[in-house]
């Protein structure tokens, strides 16, 4: 019987039936109206956001800027350094500390950062700019560390073992936070840590980010774009239910809680995000219970799992559950000029067709794909690992995906 449905003649007959045709027309009209309504809501939210006065909720706000750089000379010279200097001027040089950790670049990132150092000095800004000469090559040649290395079976890729990318990045991120901890012990306090990625951002972006949800958050992050309309950092973003994105284009999310907030132009509750620039209260990192960036245990990574240090930090942060992690869709940054411009169109940053087709694409993706198999395969591996030894536990299971990432001489790669 089922095959009958595929007979074209029958289908044509069905379609000419007026009831069905009316239903289809109704559906079409409804989705067009819906797209219009959502489009207007998003445009209104953007308008209200842009009309807000761009002063900080709390004035002065003391900000500790933390940033890692590797081969970023171009963007440092074209936008980033100037972005930081403009920001410092706005916040007040006495309210900012700039911590930069660069290592092993083979372009002139070091030169670009020396210029920043000099300009920050002139502006009277406290800072620690570390230009580390250890390259990936040096790391690969060094004696394998006690932790953060993984066995590699393919001799063409590495000797016996290779450094894992995530523990490596965690170490650098931790180093970039060291001055914060030292200063806290010395009695110098800040309100927020602002993590700046290698992106184009402007002062209002940062002010908007700091003011997210009226300043109440465990973490607030922007949306990042390299090739819009797709967002960039899929590795660290998880919706309110801990799922990966349903679509890489707007409206992204599978969970209705996250999606509905986005459709209303509100700060989006998520389990994790790290898309370009991120603000967190410093209290997360200082004191005896201060958080560190980390990777998952090497023994768990052996089962071909990996999770971003930028997702695990939210999983480890108790404040994520009480104050919430929010993605602020009004704050959009870009990895290049073209991307930044594309998501800063006046009026509405997304077009009506993008809303219409985006809603459909997301709806279809949610109906016809499920994260269930992927997530089950991850949770099975975590459970097996936990059962192997007493006391094992991984609170950041929602961050994990089936990948293995190692450092190689010219960057990193998947195994
Ligand atoms: C890196 O810096 C250290 C200390 O400043 C120095 O001893 C070492 O020779 C440098 N290595 C290279 C490859 O420049
Ligand atoms: C992160 O930083 C802390 C404190 O500096 C350190 O004890 C820890 O080993 C670091 N973690 C990694 C993965 O490097
Ligand atoms: C904190 O104080 C100690 C002792 O006065 C000093 O050596 C250290 O440089 C200070 N740390 C920072 C980050 O200023
Ligand atoms: C990783 O797990 C092993 C085995 O359970 C344990 O001995 C080790 O301390 C763990 N490493 C870290 C960094 O937690």
CSV table of C-alpha atoms in Angstrom, one decimal, residues 12-385:
chain,number,residue,atom,x,y,z
A,12,UNK,CA,-1.2,15.0,-8.6
A,13,UNK,CA,-4.7,13.9,-7.9
A,14,UNK,CA,-4.2,14.4,-4.2
A,15,UNK,CA,-2.7,17.9,-4.8
A,16,UNK,CA,-5.6,19.0,-6.9
A,17,UNK,CA,-8.0,18.2,-4.0
A,18,UNK,CA,-8.9,21.5,-2.7
A,19,UNK,CA,-8.7,20.6,0.9
A,20,UNK,CA,-5.1,19.6,0.8
A,21,UNK,CA,-4.2,22.5,-1.4
A,22,UNK,CA,-5.8,24.9,1.1
A,23,UNK,CA,-3.9,23.2,3.9
A,24,UNK,CA,-0.6,23.7,2.0
A,25,UNK,CA,-1.4,27.3,1.2
A,26,UNK,CA,-2.3,27.9,4.8
A,27,UNK,CA,1.0,26.3,6.0
A,28,UNK,CA,3.0,28.5,3.6
A,29,UNK,CA,1.2,31.6,4.6
A,30,UNK,CA,1.7,30.8,8.3
A,31,UNK,CA,5.4,30.3,7.9
A,32,UNK,CA,5.8,33.5,6.0
A,33,UNK,CA,3.9,35.4,8.7
A,34,UNK,CA,5.9,33.7,11.4
A,35,UNK,CA,9.2,34.6,9.6
A,36,UNK,CA,8.0,38.3,9.4
A,37,UNK,CA,7.1,38.4,13.1
A,38,UNK,CA,10.4,36.9,14.1
A,39,UNK,CA,12.3,39.1,11.7
A,40,UNK,CA,10.7,42.2,13.2
A,41,UNK,CA,11.3,41.0,16.8
A,42,UNK,CA,15.0,40.5,16.1
A,43,UNK,CA,15.3,43.8,14.3
A,44,UNK,CA,13.6,45.6,17.2
A,45,UNK,CA,15.9,43.9,19.7
A,46,UNK,CA,18.9,45.1,17.7
A,47,UNK,CA,17.5,48.6,17.6
A,48,UNK,CA,16.9,48.7,21.4
A,49,UNK,CA,20.3,47.3,22.0
A,50,UNK,CA,21.9,49.9,19.8
A,51,UNK,CA,19.9,52.7,21.4
A,52,UNK,CA,21.0,51.7,24.9
A,53,UNK,CA,23.4,54.1,26.4
A,54,UNK,CA,26.8,52.5,26.1
A,55,UNK,CA,27.9,53.1,29.7
A,56,UNK,CA,28.7,50.3,32.0
A,57,UNK,CA,26.3,48.9,34.6
A,58,UNK,CA,28.9,49.4,37.2
A,59,UNK,CA,31.3,52.3,36.9
A,60,UNK,CA,34.2,52.0,37.1
A,61,UNK,CA,34.4,48.3,36.1
A,62,UNK,CA,37.8,46.8,36.7
A,63,UNK,CA,38.8,44.4,33.9
A,64,UNK,CA,41.5,41.8,33.7
A,65,UNK,CA,42.1,41.1,30.0
A,66,UNK,CA,43.5,37.7,29.2
A,67,UNK,CA,44.6,36.6,25.7
A,68,UNK,CA,46.6,33.9,23.9
A,69,UNK,CA,48.3,34.5,20.6
A,70,UNK,CA,49.9,32.3,18.0
A,71,UNK,CA,50.7,33.5,14.5
A,72,UNK,CA,48.3,36.4,14.7
A,73,UNK,CA,50.5,39.2,13.4
A,74,UNK,CA,48.0,40.3,10.7
A,75,UNK,CA,45.0,40.8,12.9
A,76,UNK,CA,47.1,42.2,15.8
A,77,UNK,CA,48.4,44.9,13.5
A,78,UNK,CA,45.2,45.6,11.6
A,79,UNK,CA,42.6,45.6,14.4
A,80,UNK,CA,43.4,43.8,17.7
A,81,UNK,CA,46.0,46.1,19.2
A,82,UNK,CA,43.9,49.2,18.4
A,83,UNK,CA,40.8,47.4,19.8
A,84,UNK,CA,42.6,46.9,23.1
A,85,UNK,CA,43.9,50.5,23.3
A,86,UNK,CA,40.5,51.9,22.5
A,87,UNK,CA,39.0,49.7,25.2
A,88,UNK,CA,41.6,50.7,27.8
A,89,UNK,CA,40.8,54.4,27.1
A,90,UNK,CA,37.1,53.8,27.6
A,91,UNK,CA,37.5,51.7,30.8
A,92,UNK,CA,40.2,53.9,32.2
A,93,UNK,CA,43.9,52.8,32.2
A,94,UNK,CA,43.9,52.5,36.0
A,95,UNK,CA,41.0,49.9,35.8
A,96,UNK,CA,42.6,47.5,33.4
A,97,UNK,CA,45.3,44.8,33.4
A,98,UNK,CA,46.4,43.3,30.1
A,99,UNK,CA,47.8,39.8,30.2
A,100,UNK,CA,49.0,38.4,26.9
A,101,UNK,CA,50.7,35.0,26.3
A,102,UNK,CA,52.2,34.5,23.0
A,103,UNK,CA,54.3,31.4,22.1
A,104,UNK,CA,56.1,30.0,19.2
A,105,UNK,CA,54.8,32.2,16.4
A,106,UNK,CA,56.8,32.1,13.2
A,107,UNK,CA,55.3,35.4,11.9
A,108,UNK,CA,56.1,38.7,13.6
A,109,UNK,CA,53.4,38.4,16.3
A,110,UNK,CA,56.1,39.1,18.8
A,111,UNK,CA,56.9,42.4,17.0
A,112,UNK,CA,53.3,43.4,16.9
A,113,UNK,CA,52.9,42.6,20.6
A,114,UNK,CA,56.0,44.6,21.5
A,115,UNK,CA,54.3,47.6,19.9
A,116,UNK,CA,51.2,47.0,22.0
A,117,UNK,CA,53.4,46.7,25.1
A,118,UNK,CA,55.0,50.1,24.3
A,119,UNK,CA,51.6,51.8,23.6
A,120,UNK,CA,50.1,50.4,26.8
A,121,UNK,CA,53.1,51.6,28.7
A,122,UNK,CA,52.6,55.1,27.3
A,123,UNK,CA,48.9,54.9,28.3
A,124,UNK,CA,50.0,53.9,31.8
A,125,UNK,CA,48.3,50.4,31.7
A,126,UNK,CA,49.5,47.6,34.0
A,127,UNK,CA,50.3,44.6,31.9
A,128,UNK,CA,52.3,41.4,31.4
A,129,UNK,CA,53.1,40.5,27.8
A,130,UNK,CA,54.9,37.2,27.6
A,131,UNK,CA,56.6,36.4,24.3
A,132,UNK,CA,57.6,32.8,24.8
A,133,UNK,CA,60.1,31.4,22.3
A,134,UNK,CA,59.0,27.7,22.7
A,135,UNK,CA,57.7,26.5,19.4
A,136,UNK,CA,55.6,23.5,18.7
A,137,UNK,CA,58.7,21.9,17.3
A,138,UNK,CA,60.5,22.4,20.7
A,139,UNK,CA,57.6,20.9,22.5
A,140,UNK,CA,57.5,17.8,20.2
A,141,UNK,CA,61.2,17.3,20.8
A,142,UNK,CA,61.0,17.6,24.5
A,143,UNK,CA,60.6,14.7,27.0
A,144,UNK,CA,57.0,13.6,27.2
A,145,UNK,CA,55.3,15.2,30.2
A,146,UNK,CA,53.7,13.2,33.0
A,147,UNK,CA,50.3,14.3,31.8
A,148,UNK,CA,48.9,15.8,28.6
A,149,UNK,CA,50.6,13.3,26.2
A,150,UNK,CA,48.9,10.5,24.4
A,151,UNK,CA,50.1,7.3,22.8
A,152,UNK,CA,50.3,7.5,19.0
A,153,UNK,CA,50.4,4.2,17.0
A,154,UNK,CA,51.1,5.8,13.6
A,155,UNK,CA,54.8,6.4,13.5
A,156,UNK,CA,54.5,8.7,10.5
A,157,UNK,CA,52.6,11.2,12.7
A,158,UNK,CA,54.7,11.1,15.9
A,159,UNK,CA,57.3,9.1,17.8
A,160,UNK,CA,55.5,7.0,20.5
A,161,UNK,CA,53.5,9.8,22.0
A,162,UNK,CA,52.4,13.3,21.2
A,163,UNK,CA,51.2,16.3,23.3
A,164,UNK,CA,47.5,16.7,23.3
A,165,UNK,CA,46.2,20.0,22.1
A,166,UNK,CA,43.7,20.7,24.9
A,167,UNK,CA,46.1,20.3,27.9
A,168,UNK,CA,48.6,22.4,25.9
A,169,UNK,CA,46.1,25.2,25.5
A,170,UNK,CA,44.9,24.8,29.1
A,171,UNK,CA,48.4,25.3,30.3
A,172,UNK,CA,48.8,28.6,28.3
A,173,UNK,CA,45.4,29.8,29.4
A,174,UNK,CA,46.4,29.1,33.0
A,175,UNK,CA,49.6,31.0,32.6
A,176,UNK,CA,47.7,34.0,31.2
A,177,UNK,CA,45.7,34.1,34.4
A,178,UNK,CA,48.7,33.9,36.7
A,179,UNK,CA,49.0,37.7,37.2
A,180,UNK,CA,45.3,37.8,38.2
A,181,UNK,CA,46.1,35.4,41.1
A,182,UNK,CA,49.2,37.1,42.1
A,183,UNK,CA,47.5,40.5,42.1
A,184,UNK,CA,44.6,39.1,44.1
A,185,UNK,CA,47.0,37.9,46.8
A,186,UNK,CA,48.5,41.4,46.7
A,187,UNK,CA,45.0,42.8,47.3
A,188,UNK,CA,44.4,44.1,43.8
A,189,UNK,CA,41.0,43.0,42.6
A,190,UNK,CA,39.1,43.1,39.3
A,191,UNK,CA,35.4,42.6,38.5
A,192,UNK,CA,35.7,40.6,35.3
A,193,UNK,CA,38.1,38.5,33.4
A,194,UNK,CA,37.7,39.4,29.7
A,195,UNK,CA,39.0,36.7,27.4
A,196,UNK,CA,39.7,38.2,24.0
A,197,UNK,CA,40.2,35.8,21.1
A,198,UNK,CA,42.0,36.7,17.9
A,199,UNK,CA,39.0,38.6,16.6
A,200,UNK,CA,37.9,42.0,15.4
A,201,UNK,CA,35.9,43.7,18.2
A,202,UNK,CA,35.0,47.2,19.0
A,203,UNK,CA,34.5,49.0,22.3
A,204,UNK,CA,30.7,48.8,22.2
A,205,UNK,CA,30.9,45.0,21.7
A,206,UNK,CA,32.8,44.7,24.9
A,207,UNK,CA,30.6,47.1,26.9
A,208,UNK,CA,27.5,45.2,25.5
A,209,UNK,CA,29.1,41.9,26.6
A,210,UNK,CA,29.9,43.1,30.1
A,211,UNK,CA,26.4,44.3,30.5
A,212,UNK,CA,24.8,41.1,29.3
A,213,UNK,CA,21.7,40.1,31.4
A,214,UNK,CA,22.2,43.3,33.5
A,215,UNK,CA,25.6,42.0,34.6
A,216,UNK,CA,24.3,38.7,36.1
A,217,UNK,CA,26.1,35.8,34.7
A,218,UNK,CA,28.7,33.2,35.4
A,219,UNK,CA,29.9,33.7,31.8
A,220,UNK,CA,28.8,35.8,28.9
A,221,UNK,CA,30.1,35.3,25.4
A,222,UNK,CA,29.6,36.8,21.9
A,223,UNK,CA,28.9,35.1,18.6
A,224,UNK,CA,31.9,34.5,16.4
A,225,UNK,CA,32.0,34.5,12.6
A,226,UNK,CA,34.7,33.5,10.1
A,227,UNK,CA,32.5,32.7,7.2
A,228,UNK,CA,29.1,34.1,7.9
A,229,UNK,CA,26.3,33.1,8.0
A,230,UNK,CA,27.8,30.1,9.8
A,231,UNK,CA,29.1,30.7,13.3
A,232,UNK,CA,32.6,29.5,14.0
A,233,UNK,CA,33.3,27.8,17.4
A,234,UNK,CA,31.2,24.7,17.4
A,235,UNK,CA,33.6,22.9,19.6
A,236,UNK,CA,32.8,24.9,22.8
A,237,UNK,CA,29.1,25.8,22.2
A,238,UNK,CA,26.4,23.6,23.9
A,239,UNK,CA,22.7,24.7,24.2
A,240,UNK,CA,20.7,24.8,27.5
A,241,UNK,CA,20.2,21.1,27.3
A,242,UNK,CA,23.9,20.4,26.6
A,243,UNK,CA,23.4,19.5,23.0
A,244,UNK,CA,25.5,20.6,20.0
A,245,UNK,CA,24.0,23.1,17.6
A,246,UNK,CA,21.2,21.8,15.3
A,247,UNK,CA,22.3,24.1,12.4
A,248,UNK,CA,25.4,26.1,12.0
A,249,UNK,CA,23.4,29.0,10.7
A,250,UNK,CA,20.8,31.1,12.6
A,251,UNK,CA,18.9,30.0,14.8
A,252,UNK,CA,21.5,27.4,15.7
A,253,UNK,CA,20.0,25.7,18.7
A,254,UNK,CA,18.2,22.4,19.3
A,255,UNK,CA,16.9,23.2,22.8
A,256,UNK,CA,13.7,25.3,22.7
A,257,UNK,CA,14.9,27.3,25.7
A,258,UNK,CA,18.0,28.5,23.9
A,259,UNK,CA,16.2,29.0,20.6
A,260,UNK,CA,13.3,31.0,22.0
A,261,UNK,CA,15.6,33.4,23.7
A,262,UNK,CA,17.4,34.0,20.5
A,263,UNK,CA,14.2,34.5,18.5
A,264,UNK,CA,13.2,37.2,21.0
A,265,UNK,CA,16.6,38.9,20.9
A,266,UNK,CA,17.4,38.0,24.5
A,267,UNK,CA,20.6,36.7,26.1
A,268,UNK,CA,20.6,33.0,25.3
A,269,UNK,CA,20.9,30.6,28.2
A,270,UNK,CA,23.4,27.9,27.2
A,271,UNK,CA,25.5,25.2,29.0
A,272,UNK,CA,28.7,26.4,27.3
A,273,UNK,CA,30.0,29.0,24.8
A,274,UNK,CA,33.3,30.5,24.0
A,275,UNK,CA,32.7,32.3,20.7
A,276,UNK,CA,35.2,35.0,20.2
A,277,UNK,CA,35.1,37.1,23.4
A,278,UNK,CA,34.0,36.0,26.8
A,279,UNK,CA,33.5,37.7,30.2
A,280,UNK,CA,33.5,36.0,33.5
A,281,UNK,CA,33.5,37.4,37.1
A,282,UNK,CA,37.0,37.1,38.5
A,283,UNK,CA,35.7,35.3,41.6
A,284,UNK,CA,35.6,32.1,39.4
A,285,UNK,CA,39.4,32.1,39.2
A,286,UNK,CA,40.6,33.4,42.5
A,287,UNK,CA,40.6,32.0,46.1
A,288,UNK,CA,41.2,28.5,47.2
A,289,UNK,CA,38.4,27.2,44.9
A,290,UNK,CA,39.6,29.1,41.9
A,291,UNK,CA,39.1,27.3,38.6
A,292,UNK,CA,41.9,26.2,36.2
A,293,UNK,CA,41.6,25.4,32.6
A,294,UNK,CA,42.0,21.7,32.0
A,295,UNK,CA,41.6,18.9,29.5
A,296,UNK,CA,40.0,15.6,30.2
A,297,UNK,CA,42.2,12.9,31.8
A,298,UNK,CA,44.6,11.3,29.4
A,299,UNK,CA,43.2,7.9,30.2
A,300,UNK,CA,39.8,9.0,29.1
A,301,UNK,CA,41.2,10.7,26.0
A,302,UNK,CA,42.7,7.3,25.1
A,303,UNK,CA,39.2,6.2,24.2
A,304,UNK,CA,39.2,8.8,21.4
A,305,UNK,CA,37.3,11.6,23.2
A,306,UNK,CA,38.1,15.2,23.5
A,307,UNK,CA,36.5,18.3,25.0
A,308,UNK,CA,37.4,22.0,24.7
A,309,UNK,CA,39.0,23.5,27.8
A,310,UNK,CA,36.7,26.4,27.1
A,311,UNK,CA,33.6,24.1,27.6
A,312,UNK,CA,35.1,22.2,30.6
A,313,UNK,CA,35.6,25.4,32.5
A,314,UNK,CA,31.8,26.0,32.4
A,315,UNK,CA,31.2,22.5,33.5
A,316,UNK,CA,33.6,22.9,36.4
A,317,UNK,CA,32.2,26.3,37.4
A,318,UNK,CA,29.5,26.0,40.2
A,319,UNK,CA,28.3,29.5,39.3
A,320,UNK,CA,27.3,28.2,35.8
A,321,UNK,CA,24.3,26.5,37.5
A,322,UNK,CA,23.4,29.4,39.8
A,323,UNK,CA,24.1,32.5,37.7
A,324,UNK,CA,24.0,30.9,34.2
A,325,UNK,CA,26.1,31.0,31.1
A,326,UNK,CA,24.7,33.4,28.4
A,327,UNK,CA,25.4,33.9,24.7
A,328,UNK,CA,24.7,37.5,23.8
A,329,UNK,CA,23.5,37.5,20.2
A,330,UNK,CA,23.8,41.3,20.1
A,331,UNK,CA,27.5,41.0,20.4
A,332,UNK,CA,29.0,39.6,17.2
A,333,UNK,CA,32.7,39.5,16.4
A,334,UNK,CA,34.6,38.4,13.3
A,335,UNK,CA,37.9,36.7,12.4
A,336,UNK,CA,38.2,39.0,9.5
A,337,UNK,CA,36.9,42.4,8.3
A,338,UNK,CA,34.5,40.9,5.8
A,339,UNK,CA,32.9,38.7,8.4
A,340,UNK,CA,32.6,41.5,11.0
A,341,UNK,CA,30.9,43.8,8.4
A,342,UNK,CA,28.6,41.0,7.3
A,343,UNK,CA,27.1,40.6,10.8
A,344,UNK,CA,26.9,44.4,11.5
A,345,UNK,CA,24.3,45.4,8.9
A,346,UNK,CA,22.3,48.4,10.0
A,347,UNK,CA,18.6,47.7,10.8
A,348,UNK,CA,18.8,43.9,11.1
A,349,UNK,CA,21.9,41.7,11.1
A,350,UNK,CA,20.0,38.9,9.6
A,351,UNK,CA,17.8,39.3,6.5
A,352,UNK,CA,14.2,38.1,6.1
A,353,UNK,CA,15.1,35.3,3.8
A,354,UNK,CA,17.8,34.2,6.3
A,355,UNK,CA,15.1,34.1,9.0
A,356,UNK,CA,12.6,32.2,6.8
A,357,UNK,CA,15.0,29.6,5.5
A,358,UNK,CA,16.9,29.4,8.8
A,359,UNK,CA,13.7,28.6,10.7
A,360,UNK,CA,12.9,25.9,8.2
A,361,UNK,CA,16.4,24.4,8.1
A,362,UNK,CA,16.5,24.3,11.9
A,363,UNK,CA,13.1,22.8,12.1
A,364,UNK,CA,14.0,20.1,9.6
A,365,UNK,CA,17.3,19.4,11.3
A,366,UNK,CA,15.7,19.0,14.6
A,367,UNK,CA,13.0,16.6,13.2
A,368,UNK,CA,15.2,14.5,11.1
A,369,UNK,CA,18.5,14.3,13.0
A,370,UNK,CA,19.1,13.3,16.6
A,371,UNK,CA,22.2,13.9,18.8
A,372,UNK,CA,21.2,10.7,20.6
A,373,UNK,CA,23.6,8.2,18.9
A,374,UNK,CA,26.6,10.5,19.2
A,375,UNK,CA,25.8,11.3,22.8
A,376,UNK,CA,25.2,7.7,23.7
A,377,UNK,CA,28.5,6.7,22.2
A,378,UNK,CA,30.3,9.3,24.3
A,379,UNK,CA,28.5,8.4,27.5
A,380,UNK,CA,29.2,4.7,27.0
A,381,UNK,CA,32.9,5.4,26.8
A,382,UNK,CA,32.8,7.7,29.8
A,383,UNK,CA,30.9,5.1,31.8
A,384,UNK,CA,33.3,2.4,30.9
A,385,UNK,CA,36.2,4.6,31.9
